[in-house]
Amino acid sequence: ALYLGAVSCRNGHPGLREFRGWAYAHRGLHDNETDAPENSMAAFRAALEASYGIELDIQLSSDKVPMVFHDADLMRICGVEGKIWDYTCAQLQEMKLFDTEETIPTLAEALELIDGQVPILVEYKMDKVDTDVCAYSHELLKDYEGPYAVQSFHPFALFWYRQNAKDIPRGILAKNFIRDNKEKGEKSDIIDFLTTNLMLNVLGYPDFIAFDWRDADYFSLKLCRLMGAPTSTWTLKDPAHYEEVKGEFDLYTFEGFPMQ
């Protein structure tokens, strides 16, 4: 009974109807070898033109501006030392993405471009555990008129929404962390066990579960699905992967191939 209570979800959020039937372009319809790199305005424009929903990542600059960027570290994408929260918004917007002319967008700029044309999955990155990213982003999102849902690997982000903006659809991101750690030769801890088995749902009480596509048969996911929770999967990178899990999930996030 305690386990069922811990993994339970808030089922039946009416807003999730608007998200079904869309394929979601991971970090926009991007290709890091072209002029439309991940989480760029060009990638978002490409997704809009192809009529795909958009998944994007949010972190805060040092001056508390919500920025659209995935990594905590700037080196892979911008070739710059340091973390994204070490720099101001103005400094970050001078940095180029993968040697293109694209720069790091603000959430405000992305929302202005998308303008309700397609649904958005907003992922809060919390490598630095600070729910200010939720608070400052919500100040922008609360006036946005298009459909959006929030999601995060960190249950504190969902807990913030449960306490402060409970009507917004929220989802927990998860995967088999224990398997991944084993593959990397690392040991798992109690947090890996709890998150893999969705036992921290008790904090955020999510509206949907977003699980790694490779774990479509994982027990905790199947249990939540059995209890009526909508499910999402990420990130499909090959048509064969989609065919493998087609029909298993309600929402699909993809990259690297034209999703049908």
PDB file of N, CA and C in Angstrom, residues 3-42:
ATOM      1  N   TYR A   3       3.911   1.502  -1.194  1.00  0.00           N
ATOM      2  CA  TYR A   3       4.545   1.617  -2.503  1.00  0.00           C
ATOM      3  C   TYR A   3       3.574   2.196  -3.533  1.00  0.00           C
ATOM      4  N   LEU A   4       2.349   1.706  -3.539  1.00  0.00           N
ATOM      5  CA  LEU A   4       1.354   2.212  -4.483  1.00  0.00           C
ATOM      6  C   LEU A   4       1.094   3.689  -4.255  1.00  0.00           C
ATOM      7  N   GLY A   5       1.074   4.093  -2.983  1.00  0.00           N
ATOM      8  CA  GLY A   5       0.885   5.502  -2.680  1.00  0.00           C
ATOM      9  C   GLY A   5       2.053   6.347  -3.137  1.00  0.00           C
ATOM     10  N   ALA A   6       3.258   5.811  -3.005  1.00  0.00           N
ATOM     11  CA  ALA A   6       4.459   6.567  -3.379  1.00  0.00           C
ATOM     12  C   ALA A   6       4.545   6.799  -4.878  1.00  0.00           C
ATOM     13  N   VAL A   7       4.113   5.832  -5.700  1.00  0.00           N
ATOM     14  CA  VAL A   7       4.261   5.942  -7.151  1.00  0.00           C
ATOM     15  C   VAL A   7       3.018   6.491  -7.844  1.00  0.00           C
ATOM     16  N   SER A   8       1.976   6.773  -7.108  1.00  0.00           N
ATOM     17  CA  SER A   8       0.721   7.190  -7.730  1.00  0.00           C
ATOM     18  C   SER A   8       0.848   8.562  -8.386  1.00  0.00           C
ATOM     19  N   CYS A   9      -0.026   8.810  -9.344  1.00  0.00           N
ATOM     20  CA  CYS A   9      -0.023  10.052 -10.110  1.00  0.00           C
ATOM     21  C   CYS A   9      -1.386  10.733 -10.005  1.00  0.00           C
ATOM     22  N   ARG A  10      -1.414  12.000 -10.397  1.00  0.00           N
ATOM     23  CA  ARG A  10      -2.673  12.728 -10.484  1.00  0.00           C
ATOM     24  C   ARG A  10      -3.221  12.503 -11.890  1.00  0.00           C
ATOM     25  N   ASN A  11      -4.100  11.554 -12.037  1.00  0.00           N
ATOM     26  CA  ASN A  11      -4.577  11.158 -13.357  1.00  0.00           C
ATOM     27  C   ASN A  11      -5.724  12.038 -13.843  1.00  0.00           C
ATOM     28  N   GLY A  12      -5.791  12.179 -15.166  1.00  0.00           N
ATOM     29  CA  GLY A  12      -6.960  12.815 -15.770  1.00  0.00           C
ATOM     30  C   GLY A  12      -6.875  14.307 -15.941  1.00  0.00           C
ATOM     31  N   HIS A  13      -5.668  14.879 -15.987  1.00  0.00           N
ATOM     32  CA  HIS A  13      -5.563  16.324 -16.206  1.00  0.00           C
ATOM     33  C   HIS A  13      -6.126  16.655 -17.584  1.00  0.00           C
ATOM     34  N   PRO A  14      -7.166  17.504 -17.663  1.00  0.00           N
ATOM     35  CA  PRO A  14      -7.806  17.763 -18.961  1.00  0.00           C
ATOM     36  C   PRO A  14      -6.884  18.435 -19.961  1.00  0.00           C
ATOM     37  N   GLY A  15      -5.891  19.182 -19.484  1.00  0.00           N
ATOM     38  CA  GLY A  15      -4.995  19.879 -20.390  1.00  0.00           C
ATOM     39  C   GLY A  15      -4.125  18.964 -21.226  1.00  0.00           C
ATOM     40  N   LEU A  16      -3.937  17.717 -20.784  1.00  0.00           N
ATOM     41  CA  LEU A  16      -3.074  16.800 -21.522  1.00  0.00           C
ATOM     42  C   LEU A  16      -3.683  16.366 -22.848  1.00  0.00           C
ATOM     43  N   ARG A  17      -4.974  16.570 -23.031  1.00  0.00           N
ATOM     44  CA  ARG A  17      -5.600  16.199 -24.311  1.00  0.00           C
ATOM     45  C   ARG A  17      -4.949  16.950 -25.470  1.00  0.00           C
ATOM     46  N   GLU A  18      -4.523  18.181 -25.222  1.00  0.00           N
ATOM     47  CA  GLU A  18      -3.936  18.997 -26.280  1.00  0.00           C
ATOM     48  C   GLU A  18      -2.563  18.491 -26.711  1.00  0.00           C
ATOM     49  N   PHE A  19      -1.966  17.601 -25.930  1.00  0.00           N
ATOM     50  CA  PHE A  19      -0.620  17.128 -26.218  1.00  0.00           C
ATOM     51  C   PHE A  19      -0.607  15.821 -26.997  1.00  0.00           C
ATOM     52  N   ARG A  20      -1.724  15.131 -27.019  1.00  0.00           N
ATOM     53  CA  ARG A  20      -1.791  13.856 -27.724  1.00  0.00           C
ATOM     54  C   ARG A  20      -1.846  14.077 -29.232  1.00  0.00           C
ATOM     55  N   GLY A  21      -1.287  13.122 -29.962  1.00  0.00           N
ATOM     56  CA  GLY A  21      -1.328  13.205 -31.411  1.00  0.00           C
ATOM     57  C   GLY A  21      -0.201  14.016 -32.026  1.00  0.00           C
ATOM     58  N   TRP A  22       0.714  14.507 -31.206  1.00  0.00           N
ATOM     59  CA  TRP A  22       1.861  15.254 -31.692  1.00  0.00           C
ATOM     60  C   TRP A  22       3.138  14.443 -31.479  1.00  0.00           C
ATOM     61  N   ALA A  23       4.081  14.598 -32.394  1.00  0.00           N
ATOM     62  CA  ALA A  23       5.442  14.123 -32.165  1.00  0.00           C
ATOM     63  C   ALA A  23       6.260  15.334 -31.721  1.00  0.00           C
ATOM     64  N   TYR A  24       7.151  15.136 -30.741  1.00  0.00           N
ATOM     65  CA  TYR A  24       7.867  16.260 -30.133  1.00  0.00           C
ATOM     66  C   TYR A  24       9.343  16.245 -30.535  1.00  0.00           C
ATOM     67  N   ALA A  25       9.768  17.332 -31.165  1.00  0.00           N
ATOM     68  CA  ALA A  25      11.151  17.468 -31.606  1.00  0.00           C
ATOM     69  C   ALA A  25      12.029  17.813 -30.414  1.00  0.00           C
ATOM     70  N   HIS A  26      12.942  16.908 -30.097  1.00  0.00           N
ATOM     71  CA  HIS A  26      13.818  17.042 -28.934  1.00  0.00           C
ATOM     72  C   HIS A  26      14.790  18.198 -29.124  1.00  0.00           C
ATOM     73  N   ARG A  27      14.683  19.218 -28.265  1.00  0.00           N
ATOM     74  CA  ARG A  27      15.503  20.438 -28.360  1.00  0.00           C
ATOM     75  C   ARG A  27      15.273  21.146 -29.690  1.00  0.00           C
ATOM     76  N   GLY A  28      14.055  21.059 -30.200  1.00  0.00           N
ATOM     77  CA  GLY A  28      13.743  21.590 -31.515  1.00  0.00           C
ATOM     78  C   GLY A  28      14.160  20.612 -32.598  1.00  0.00           C
ATOM     79  N   LEU A  29      13.777  20.907 -33.825  1.00  0.00           N
ATOM     80  CA  LEU A  29      14.141  20.039 -34.956  1.00  0.00           C
ATOM     81  C   LEU A  29      15.570  20.417 -35.352  1.00  0.00           C
ATOM     82  N   HIS A  30      16.526  19.808 -34.654  1.00  0.00           N
ATOM     83  CA  HIS A  30      17.906  20.265 -34.756  1.00  0.00           C
ATOM     84  C   HIS A  30      18.829  19.252 -35.412  1.00  0.00           C
ATOM     85  N   ASP A  31      19.973  19.762 -35.820  1.00  0.00           N
ATOM     86  CA  ASP A  31      21.094  18.958 -36.278  1.00  0.00           C
ATOM     87  C   ASP A  31      22.334  19.769 -35.940  1.00  0.00           C
ATOM     88  N   ASN A  32      23.147  19.273 -35.039  1.00  0.00           N
ATOM     89  CA  ASN A  32      24.295  20.047 -34.570  1.00  0.00           C
ATOM     90  C   ASN A  32      25.408  20.169 -35.605  1.00  0.00           C
ATOM     91  N   GLU A  33      25.219  19.556 -36.782  1.00  0.00           N
ATOM     92  CA  GLU A  33      26.181  19.708 -37.871  1.00  0.00           C
ATOM     93  C   GLU A  33      25.713  20.755 -38.874  1.00  0.00           C
ATOM     94  N   THR A  34      24.577  21.406 -38.612  1.00  0.00           N
ATOM     95  CA  THR A  34      24.011  22.384 -39.542  1.00  0.00           C
ATOM     96  C   THR A  34      23.847  23.728 -38.844  1.00  0.00           C
ATOM     97  N   ASP A  35      23.131  24.610 -39.497  1.00  0.00           N
ATOM     98  CA  ASP A  35      22.870  25.934 -38.929  1.00  0.00           C
ATOM     99  C   ASP A  35      21.650  25.943 -38.023  1.00  0.00           C
ATOM    100  N   ALA A  36      21.137  24.764 -37.672  1.00  0.00           N
ATOM    101  CA  ALA A  36      20.000  24.671 -36.745  1.00  0.00           C
ATOM    102  C   ALA A  36      20.379  23.763 -35.580  1.00  0.00           C
ATOM    103  N   PRO A  37      21.276  24.215 -34.699  1.00  0.00           N
ATOM    104  CA  PRO A  37      21.710  23.374 -33.570  1.00  0.00           C
ATOM    105  C   PRO A  37      20.638  23.259 -32.498  1.00  0.00           C
ATOM    106  N   GLU A  38      20.875  22.374 -31.552  1.00  0.00           N
ATOM    107  CA  GLU A  38      19.904  22.094 -30.497  1.00  0.00           C
ATOM    108  C   GLU A  38      19.549  23.331 -29.683  1.00  0.00           C
ATOM    109  N   ASN A  39      18.273  23.416 -29.311  1.00  0.00           N
ATOM    110  CA  ASN A  39      17.768  24.502 -28.462  1.00  0.00           C
ATOM    111  C   ASN A  39      18.069  25.882 -29.038  1.00  0.00           C
ATOM    112  N   SER A  40      18.034  25.979 -30.360  1.00  0.00           N
ATOM    113  CA  SER A  40      18.257  27.266 -31.022  1.00  0.00           C
ATOM    114  C   SER A  40      16.949  27.762 -31.630  1.00  0.00           C
ATOM    115  N   MET A  41      16.902  29.045 -31.904  1.00  0.00           N
ATOM    116  CA  MET A  41      15.719  29.608 -32.557  1.00  0.00           C
ATOM    117  C   MET A  41      15.528  28.982 -33.934  1.00  0.00           C
ATOM    118  N   ALA A  42      16.625  28.680 -34.628  1.00  0.00           N
ATOM    119  CA  ALA A  42      16.522  28.035 -35.945  1.00  0.00           C
ATOM    120  C   ALA A  42      15.889  26.655 -35.818  1.00  0.00           C
TER     121      ALA A  42
END
